[in-house]
Amino acid sequence: MKDFTKEFNSIIADAYHSLLLMEETKKKYSNAGFSFRDRNTITYLRRHGEGVKISDIAEYLKISRPSATSLVKKLERNGLVEKVTDAKNERNTLVSLTRKGRLFHVFQKRYRDRLADKVCEGFSDKEKEVLYEGFSRLNDFFLESIKEAEDIHKT
């Protein structure tokens, strides 16, 4: 490629734009209208097993505790999560996926698996390794950008 950085910047911008359009389209045509944040919460709960504190969800999503509480209430209204009082500390409310929430996660995972298969279709093992490394670096860049923004606002 003649000017790789320029071309790569362009495809990243296009992919980000398409991702935002996909998000809006899914919300528009879905009965429940789940956002990325909703789906990320479901994935987080699935990864962390039974009983996650709302404060942990807030910390993971980088949102306030009241915002996390509202999010959990929305997911609860849709039957995806349930809240129970922590038997060890009654001041804590624990959130777990319901059967419907676990099924929702399975559909999300299948979608991501289809995405990965489509992107890697026809790639050699070496090309897949390079792609994986590139996306790992992209994720690291985003995480570093988040940390920098947080550090700036702390001072």
Coordinates of C-alpha atoms in Angstrom, one line a residue:
M1 CA 0.0 0.0 0.0
K2 CA 1.3 3.4 -0.9
D3 CA 0.3 5.3 2.2
F4 CA -0.7 2.7 4.7
T5 CA -1.4 5.0 7.6
K6 CA -3.8 7.1 5.5
E7 CA -5.6 4.0 4.2
F8 CA -5.7 2.3 7.5
N9 CA -7.0 5.5 9.2
S10 CA -9.7 5.6 6.6
I11 CA -10.8 2.0 7.2
I12 CA -10.8 2.5 10.9
A13 CA -13.0 5.5 10.6
D14 CA -15.3 3.7 8.2
A15 CA -15.5 0.6 10.5
Y16 CA -16.3 2.9 13.5
H17 CA -19.0 4.6 11.6
S18 CA -20.5 1.3 10.4
L19 CA -20.4 0.1 14.0
L20 CA -22.4 3.1 15.2
L21 CA -24.9 2.7 12.4
M22 CA -25.3 -1.0 13.2
E23 CA -25.9 -0.1 16.9
E24 CA -28.6 2.5 16.0
T25 CA -30.2 0.1 13.5
K26 CA -30.3 -2.8 16.0
K27 CA -31.8 -0.5 18.6
K28 CA -34.4 0.9 16.1
Y29 CA -35.6 -2.5 14.9
S30 CA -35.2 -4.5 18.1
N31 CA -38.2 -4.8 20.4
A32 CA -36.1 -4.3 23.5
G33 CA -33.6 -1.8 22.0
F34 CA -30.5 -3.0 23.8
S35 CA -27.4 -0.8 23.7
F36 CA -23.7 -1.8 23.6
R37 CA -23.7 -1.0 27.3
D38 CA -26.6 -3.4 27.9
R39 CA -24.8 -6.1 26.0
N40 CA -21.5 -5.5 27.6
T41 CA -23.2 -5.8 31.0
I42 CA -24.6 -9.2 30.0
T43 CA -21.2 -10.4 28.8
Y44 CA -19.6 -9.1 32.1
L45 CA -22.1 -10.9 34.2
R46 CA -21.6 -14.1 32.2
R47 CA -17.8 -14.0 32.6
H48 CA -18.0 -13.3 36.4
G49 CA -20.6 -15.9 37.3
E50 CA -23.3 -15.7 39.9
G51 CA -23.8 -12.6 42.0
V52 CA -22.0 -9.4 40.9
K53 CA -22.3 -6.2 42.9
I54 CA -23.8 -3.2 41.1
S55 CA -20.7 -1.2 42.1
D56 CA -18.5 -3.7 40.2
I57 CA -20.7 -3.3 37.1
A58 CA -20.4 0.5 37.5
E59 CA -16.6 0.3 37.8
Y60 CA -16.3 -2.1 34.8
L61 CA -18.5 0.2 32.6
K62 CA -16.9 3.4 34.0
I63 CA -20.3 4.8 34.9
S64 CA -21.7 6.1 38.2
R65 CA -23.4 3.7 40.6
P66 CA -26.8 5.3 40.0
S67 CA -26.4 4.9 36.3
A68 CA -25.5 1.2 36.8
T69 CA -28.5 0.8 39.1
S70 CA -30.7 2.2 36.3
L71 CA -29.1 -0.1 33.8
V72 CA -29.7 -3.1 36.0
K73 CA -33.3 -2.1 36.5
K74 CA -33.8 -2.0 32.7
L75 CA -32.3 -5.4 32.3
E76 CA -34.4 -6.7 35.1
R77 CA -37.6 -5.3 33.6
N78 CA -36.6 -7.2 30.4
G79 CA -36.1 -10.4 32.3
L80 CA -32.4 -10.7 31.6
V81 CA -31.1 -10.3 35.2
E82 CA -32.3 -10.7 38.7
K83 CA -31.2 -9.0 41.9
V84 CA -30.8 -10.7 45.2
T85 CA -29.5 -9.5 48.6
D86 CA -26.0 -10.7 49.4
A87 CA -26.3 -13.3 52.2
K88 CA -22.8 -12.3 53.5
N89 CA -23.5 -8.5 53.5
E90 CA -27.1 -7.5 53.4
R91 CA -26.1 -4.0 52.3
N92 CA -25.0 -5.4 48.9
T93 CA -27.3 -6.2 46.1
L94 CA -26.0 -8.9 43.8
V95 CA -26.9 -9.2 40.1
S96 CA -27.1 -12.5 38.2
L97 CA -28.3 -13.5 34.7
T98 CA -31.6 -15.2 34.4
R99 CA -32.1 -18.1 32.0
K100 CA -33.3 -15.5 29.4
G101 CA -30.1 -13.5 30.1
R102 CA -27.9 -16.5 29.5
L103 CA -29.7 -17.3 26.3
F104 CA -29.3 -13.6 25.2
H105 CA -25.6 -14.0 25.8
V106 CA -25.5 -17.2 23.7
F107 CA -27.1 -15.2 20.8
Q108 CA -24.5 -12.4 21.3
K109 CA -21.7 -14.9 21.2
R110 CA -22.9 -16.5 18.1
Y111 CA -23.1 -13.1 16.4
R112 CA -19.5 -12.3 17.4
D113 CA -18.4 -15.8 16.3
R114 CA -20.0 -15.2 12.9
L115 CA -18.2 -11.8 12.7
A116 CA -14.8 -13.4 13.6
D117 CA -15.4 -16.2 11.0
K118 CA -16.3 -13.7 8.3
V119 CA -13.3 -11.4 9.0
C120 CA -10.8 -14.3 9.1
E121 CA -12.3 -16.3 6.2
G122 CA -9.5 -17.5 3.9
F123 CA -6.7 -16.2 6.2
S124 CA -3.7 -18.3 6.9
D125 CA -2.8 -19.0 10.6
K126 CA -0.1 -16.5 10.3
E127 CA -2.5 -13.8 9.0
K128 CA -4.9 -14.6 11.8
E129 CA -2.0 -14.1 14.3
V130 CA -1.2 -10.8 12.8
L131 CA -4.9 -9.7 12.9
Y132 CA -5.2 -10.8 16.5
E133 CA -2.1 -8.9 17.5
G134 CA -3.4 -5.8 15.6
F135 CA -6.7 -5.9 17.4
S136 CA -4.9 -6.5 20.8
R137 CA -2.9 -3.3 20.1
L138 CA -6.0 -1.4 19.1
N139 CA -7.7 -2.5 22.4
D140 CA -4.6 -1.5 24.3
F141 CA -4.6 1.9 22.6
F142 CA -8.3 2.5 23.6
L143 CA -7.6 1.4 27.2
E144 CA -4.5 3.8 27.4
S145 CA -6.7 6.6 26.0
I146 CA -9.3 6.0 28.6
K147 CA -6.6 6.0 31.4
E148 CA -5.1 9.3 30.0
A149 CA -8.5 11.0 29.9
E150 CA -9.2 9.8 33.5
D151 CA -5.8 11.0 34.7
I152 CA -6.3 14.4 33.1
H153 CA -9.6 14.9 34.9
K154 CA -8.2 13.7 38.2
T155 CA -5.8 16.7 38.4

